[in-house]
Short mmCIF file of C-alpha atoms in Angstrom, two decimals:
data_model
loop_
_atom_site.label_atom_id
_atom_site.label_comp_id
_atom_site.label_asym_id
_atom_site.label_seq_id
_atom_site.Cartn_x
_atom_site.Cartn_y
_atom_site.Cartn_z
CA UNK A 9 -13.96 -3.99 20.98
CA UNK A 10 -16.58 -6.66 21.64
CA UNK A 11 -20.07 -5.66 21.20
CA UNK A 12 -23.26 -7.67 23.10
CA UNK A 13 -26.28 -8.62 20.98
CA UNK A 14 -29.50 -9.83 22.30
CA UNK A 15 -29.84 -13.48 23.32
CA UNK A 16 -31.06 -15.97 20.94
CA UNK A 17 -33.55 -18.55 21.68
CA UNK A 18 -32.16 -21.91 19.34
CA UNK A 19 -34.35 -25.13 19.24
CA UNK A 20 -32.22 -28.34 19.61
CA UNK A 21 -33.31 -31.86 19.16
CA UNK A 22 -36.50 -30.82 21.31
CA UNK A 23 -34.96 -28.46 23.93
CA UNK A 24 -34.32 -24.93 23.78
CA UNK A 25 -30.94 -23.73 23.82
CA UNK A 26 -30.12 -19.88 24.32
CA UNK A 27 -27.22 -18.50 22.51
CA UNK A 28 -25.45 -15.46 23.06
CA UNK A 29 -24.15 -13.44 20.19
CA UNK A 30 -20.56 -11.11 20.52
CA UNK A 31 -19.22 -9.14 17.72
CA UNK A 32 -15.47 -8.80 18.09
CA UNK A 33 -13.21 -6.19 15.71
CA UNK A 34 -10.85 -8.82 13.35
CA UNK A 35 -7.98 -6.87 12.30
CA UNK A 36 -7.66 -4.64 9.73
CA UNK A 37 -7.31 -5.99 6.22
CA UNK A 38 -4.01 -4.31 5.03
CA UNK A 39 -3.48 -3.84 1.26
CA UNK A 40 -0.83 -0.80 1.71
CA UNK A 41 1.87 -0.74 -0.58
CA UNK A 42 1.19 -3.03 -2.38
CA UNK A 43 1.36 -0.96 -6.35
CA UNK A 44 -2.33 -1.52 -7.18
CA UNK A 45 -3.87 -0.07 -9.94
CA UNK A 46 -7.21 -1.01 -9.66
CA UNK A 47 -9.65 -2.36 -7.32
CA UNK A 48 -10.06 -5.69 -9.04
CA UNK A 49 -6.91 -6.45 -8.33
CA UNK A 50 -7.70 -7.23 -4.11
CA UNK A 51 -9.62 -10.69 -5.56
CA UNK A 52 -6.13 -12.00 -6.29
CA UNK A 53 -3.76 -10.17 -4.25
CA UNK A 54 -2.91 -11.05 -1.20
CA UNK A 55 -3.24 -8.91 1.91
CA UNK A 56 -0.28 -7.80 4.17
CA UNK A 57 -2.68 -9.07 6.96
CA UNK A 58 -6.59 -9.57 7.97
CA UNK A 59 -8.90 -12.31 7.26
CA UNK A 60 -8.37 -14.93 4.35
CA UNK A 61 -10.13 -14.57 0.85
CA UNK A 62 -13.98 -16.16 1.43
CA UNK A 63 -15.50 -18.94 -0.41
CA UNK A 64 -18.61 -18.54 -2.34
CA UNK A 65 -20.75 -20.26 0.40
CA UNK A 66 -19.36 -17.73 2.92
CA UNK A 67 -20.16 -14.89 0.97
CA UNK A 68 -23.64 -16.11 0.52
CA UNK A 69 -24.16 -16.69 3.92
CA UNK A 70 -22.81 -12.94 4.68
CA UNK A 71 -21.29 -14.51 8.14
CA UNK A 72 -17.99 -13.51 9.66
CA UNK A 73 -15.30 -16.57 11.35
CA UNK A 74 -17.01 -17.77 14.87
CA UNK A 75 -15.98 -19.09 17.66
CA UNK A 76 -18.18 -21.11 20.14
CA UNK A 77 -17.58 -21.04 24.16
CA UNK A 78 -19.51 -23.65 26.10
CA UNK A 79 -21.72 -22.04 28.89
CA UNK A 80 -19.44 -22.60 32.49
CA UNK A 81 -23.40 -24.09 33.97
CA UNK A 82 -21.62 -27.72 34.09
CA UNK A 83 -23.50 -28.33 37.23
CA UNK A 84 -26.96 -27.26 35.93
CA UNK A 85 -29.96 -29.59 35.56
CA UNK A 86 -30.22 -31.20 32.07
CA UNK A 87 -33.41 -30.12 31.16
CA UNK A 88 -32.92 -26.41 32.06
CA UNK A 89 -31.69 -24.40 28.70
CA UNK A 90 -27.58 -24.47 28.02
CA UNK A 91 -26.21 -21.10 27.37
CA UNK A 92 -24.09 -20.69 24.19
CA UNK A 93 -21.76 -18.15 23.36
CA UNK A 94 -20.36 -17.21 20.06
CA UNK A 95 -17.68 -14.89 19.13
CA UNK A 96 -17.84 -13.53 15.82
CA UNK A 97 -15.65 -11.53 14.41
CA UNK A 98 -15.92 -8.75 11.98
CA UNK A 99 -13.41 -6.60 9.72
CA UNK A 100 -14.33 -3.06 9.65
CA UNK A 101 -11.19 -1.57 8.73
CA UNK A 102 -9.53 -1.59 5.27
CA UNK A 103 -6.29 -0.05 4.02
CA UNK A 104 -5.17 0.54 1.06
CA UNK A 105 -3.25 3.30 0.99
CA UNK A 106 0.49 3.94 -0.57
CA UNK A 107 -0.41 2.34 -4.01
CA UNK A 108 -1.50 3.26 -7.48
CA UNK A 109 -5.38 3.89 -7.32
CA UNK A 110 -6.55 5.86 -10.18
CA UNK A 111 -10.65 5.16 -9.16
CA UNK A 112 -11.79 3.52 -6.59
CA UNK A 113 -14.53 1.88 -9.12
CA UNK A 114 -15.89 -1.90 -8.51
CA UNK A 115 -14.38 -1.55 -4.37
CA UNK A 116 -17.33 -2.70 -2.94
CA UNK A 117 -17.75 -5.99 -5.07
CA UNK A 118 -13.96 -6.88 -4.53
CA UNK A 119 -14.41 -6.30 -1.04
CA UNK A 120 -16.90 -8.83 -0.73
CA UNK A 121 -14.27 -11.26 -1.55
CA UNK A 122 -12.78 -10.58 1.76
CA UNK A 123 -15.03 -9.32 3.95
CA UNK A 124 -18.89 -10.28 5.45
CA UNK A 125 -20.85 -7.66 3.66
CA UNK A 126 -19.18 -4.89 3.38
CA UNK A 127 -21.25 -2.25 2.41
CA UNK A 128 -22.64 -2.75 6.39
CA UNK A 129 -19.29 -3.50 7.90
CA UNK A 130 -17.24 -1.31 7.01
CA UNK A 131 -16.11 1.57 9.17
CA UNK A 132 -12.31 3.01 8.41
CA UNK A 133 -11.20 3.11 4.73
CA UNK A 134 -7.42 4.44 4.21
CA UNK A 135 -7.31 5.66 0.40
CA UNK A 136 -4.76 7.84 1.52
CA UNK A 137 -1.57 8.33 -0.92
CA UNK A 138 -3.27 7.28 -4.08
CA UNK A 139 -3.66 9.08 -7.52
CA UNK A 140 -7.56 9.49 -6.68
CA UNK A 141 -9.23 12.97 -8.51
CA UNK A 142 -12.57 13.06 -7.02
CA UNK A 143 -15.20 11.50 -4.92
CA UNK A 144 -16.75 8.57 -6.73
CA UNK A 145 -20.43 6.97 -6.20
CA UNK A 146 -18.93 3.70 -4.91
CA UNK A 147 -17.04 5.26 -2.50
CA UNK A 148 -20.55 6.33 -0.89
CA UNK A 149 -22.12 2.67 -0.61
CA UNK A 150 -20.16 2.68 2.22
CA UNK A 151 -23.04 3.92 4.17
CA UNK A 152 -21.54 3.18 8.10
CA UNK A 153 -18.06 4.60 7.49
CA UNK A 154 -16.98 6.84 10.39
CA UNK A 155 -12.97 7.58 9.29
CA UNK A 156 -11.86 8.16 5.56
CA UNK A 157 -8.46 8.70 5.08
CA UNK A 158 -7.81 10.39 1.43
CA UNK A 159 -4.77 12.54 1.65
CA UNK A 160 -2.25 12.67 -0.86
CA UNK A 161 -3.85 12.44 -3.70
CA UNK A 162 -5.32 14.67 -6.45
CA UNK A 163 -8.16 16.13 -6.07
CA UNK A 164 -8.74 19.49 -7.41
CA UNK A 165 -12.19 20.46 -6.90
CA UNK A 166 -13.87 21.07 -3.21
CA UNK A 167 -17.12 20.52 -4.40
CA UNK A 168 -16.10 17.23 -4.64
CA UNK A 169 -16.09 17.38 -0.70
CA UNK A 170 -20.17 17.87 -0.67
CA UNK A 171 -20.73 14.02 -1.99
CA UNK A 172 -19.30 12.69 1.26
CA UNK A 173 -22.70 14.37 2.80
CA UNK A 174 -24.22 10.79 1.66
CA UNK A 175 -21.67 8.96 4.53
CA UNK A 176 -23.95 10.33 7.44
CA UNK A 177 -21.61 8.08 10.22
CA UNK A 178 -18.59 10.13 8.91
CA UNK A 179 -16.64 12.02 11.71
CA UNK A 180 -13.26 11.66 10.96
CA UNK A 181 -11.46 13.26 7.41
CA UNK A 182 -8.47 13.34 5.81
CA UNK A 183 -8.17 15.78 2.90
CA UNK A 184 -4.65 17.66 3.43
CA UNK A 185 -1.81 17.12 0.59
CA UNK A 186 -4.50 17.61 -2.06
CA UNK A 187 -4.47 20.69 -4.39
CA UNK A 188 -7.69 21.60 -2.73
CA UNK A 189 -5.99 22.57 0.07
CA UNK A 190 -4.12 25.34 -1.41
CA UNK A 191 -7.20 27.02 -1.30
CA UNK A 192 -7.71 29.97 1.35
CA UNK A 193 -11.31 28.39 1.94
CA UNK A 194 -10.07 25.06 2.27
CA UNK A 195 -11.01 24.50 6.30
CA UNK A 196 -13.71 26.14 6.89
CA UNK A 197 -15.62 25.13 4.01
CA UNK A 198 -15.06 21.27 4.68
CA UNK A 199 -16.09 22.09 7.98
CA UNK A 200 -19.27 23.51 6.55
CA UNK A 201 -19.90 21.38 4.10
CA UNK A 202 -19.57 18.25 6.52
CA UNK A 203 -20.87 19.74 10.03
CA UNK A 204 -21.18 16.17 11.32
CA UNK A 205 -17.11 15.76 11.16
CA UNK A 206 -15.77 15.75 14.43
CA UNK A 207 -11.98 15.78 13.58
CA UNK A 208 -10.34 17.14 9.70
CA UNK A 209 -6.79 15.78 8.82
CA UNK A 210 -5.92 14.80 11.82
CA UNK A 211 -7.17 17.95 13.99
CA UNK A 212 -10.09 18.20 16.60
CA UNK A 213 -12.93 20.62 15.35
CA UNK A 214 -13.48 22.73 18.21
CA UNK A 215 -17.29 23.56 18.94
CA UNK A 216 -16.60 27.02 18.24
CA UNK A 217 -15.10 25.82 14.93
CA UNK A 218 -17.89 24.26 14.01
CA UNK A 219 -20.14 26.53 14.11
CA UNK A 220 -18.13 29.60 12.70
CA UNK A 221 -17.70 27.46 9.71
CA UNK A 222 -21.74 26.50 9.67
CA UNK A 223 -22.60 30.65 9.09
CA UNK A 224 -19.70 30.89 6.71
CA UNK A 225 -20.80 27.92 4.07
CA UNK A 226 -24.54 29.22 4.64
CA UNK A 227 -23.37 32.46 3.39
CA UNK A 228 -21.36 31.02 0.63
CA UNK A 229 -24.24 28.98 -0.77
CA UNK A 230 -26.03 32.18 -1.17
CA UNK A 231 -23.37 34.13 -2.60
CA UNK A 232 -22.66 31.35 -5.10
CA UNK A 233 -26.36 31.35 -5.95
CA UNK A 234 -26.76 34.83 -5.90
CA UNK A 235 -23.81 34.80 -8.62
CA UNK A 236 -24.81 32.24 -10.60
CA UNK A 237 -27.79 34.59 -11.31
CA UNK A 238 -26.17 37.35 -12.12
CA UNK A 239 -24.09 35.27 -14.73
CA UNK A 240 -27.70 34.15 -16.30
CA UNK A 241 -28.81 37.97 -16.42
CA UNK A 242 -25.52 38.60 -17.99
CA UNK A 243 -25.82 35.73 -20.81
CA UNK A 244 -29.00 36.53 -21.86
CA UNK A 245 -28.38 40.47 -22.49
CA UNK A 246 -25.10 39.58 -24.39
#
């Protein structure tokens, strides 16, 4: 996918020169099976594939590889503006699933070791087939990710579903092959946790979906409320 950004006016030894900006998808940086334990490990392991580990300059500068393609204006006047296009491409995807994870604490500052800020780039993240328990803060710096990928791994709790309310560019969920599934709830209150979500492990959410499971999770917030209160009216006349 190549993306269009406005035209740039650059100055050059005295004449203007316009420059046109693309954004291309680089591909996906692939850490899969590769028996990490820990995040900090991806500043010293090498990827399966994607972009090579960035110096410190590169990092600073927060800019992706380019690629320049003279305007075809060969004929044009030499005082009239040159057009100048550059390519720059972007990783947005990450995988790491099929390895060891135990937290994904300290992702986002590895990352940056790899990839042109990160925290804005970054749109897929495969976590799938980890050891991960729960949905961590870092995980939610990741404020443009559309697709997460975490099944098969072990998380117990679906309240640990309502953090991911933070990612507000999340459509796309994987959750199945966690013990939270077991649960008789388990769809539906994703679903209504997340009404954004446009697909959940792997399965289009229907409209109709969607909005079932919106008046179910409204209703369960209340009854959870309504029975937290009755738990407080029952400690205090024990």
């Amino acid at each position: 996918t190549t993306l269009k950004c406005p035209e740039m006016v650059v100055a050059q030894a005295g004449q203007e020169k316009k420059e046109v900006v693309l954004v291309a998808n680089a591909p996906p940086l692939d850490y899969s099976f590769k028996e990490l334990r820990s995040c900090l490990e991806l500043e010293t392991e090498e990827p399966r594939s994607g972009l090579k580990p960035r110096s410190a300059g590169e990092r600073e500068k927060e800019a992706g590889d380019a690629e320049s393609v003279a305007s075809p204006t060969s004929k044009a006047k030499e005082n009239e503006p040159k057009m100048r296009v550059v390519v720059r491409k972007v990783t947005t995807s990450v995988k790491l699933n099929n390895n060891m994870l135990e937290s994904v604490s300290g992702l986002p500052q590895t990352l940056e070791f790899r990839l042109p800020n990160p925290l804005l780039n970054l749109q897929w993240l495969d976590l799938s087939f980890n050891q991960l328990v729960t949905v961590e803060a870092d995980l939610l710096r990741f404020y443009n990710l559309k697709a997460l990928y975490m099944h098969g791994n072990c998380i117990t709790r679906l309240s640990a579903v309502d953090r991911l309310r933070k990612l507000p560019k999340l459509i796309s969920l994987t959750m199945n092959g966690n013990p939270i599934e077991s649960a008789k709830i388990y769809r539906v209150y994703v679903m209504g946790a997340l009404p954004s979500l446009r697909s959940l492990d792997h399965s289009t959410i229907t409209d109709e979906e969607a909005n079932n499971a919106c008046v179910w999770f409204q209703g369960h917030l209340i009854r959870v409320k309504k029975k937290k209160e009755e738990m407080a009216l029952q400690a205090l006349d024990a």
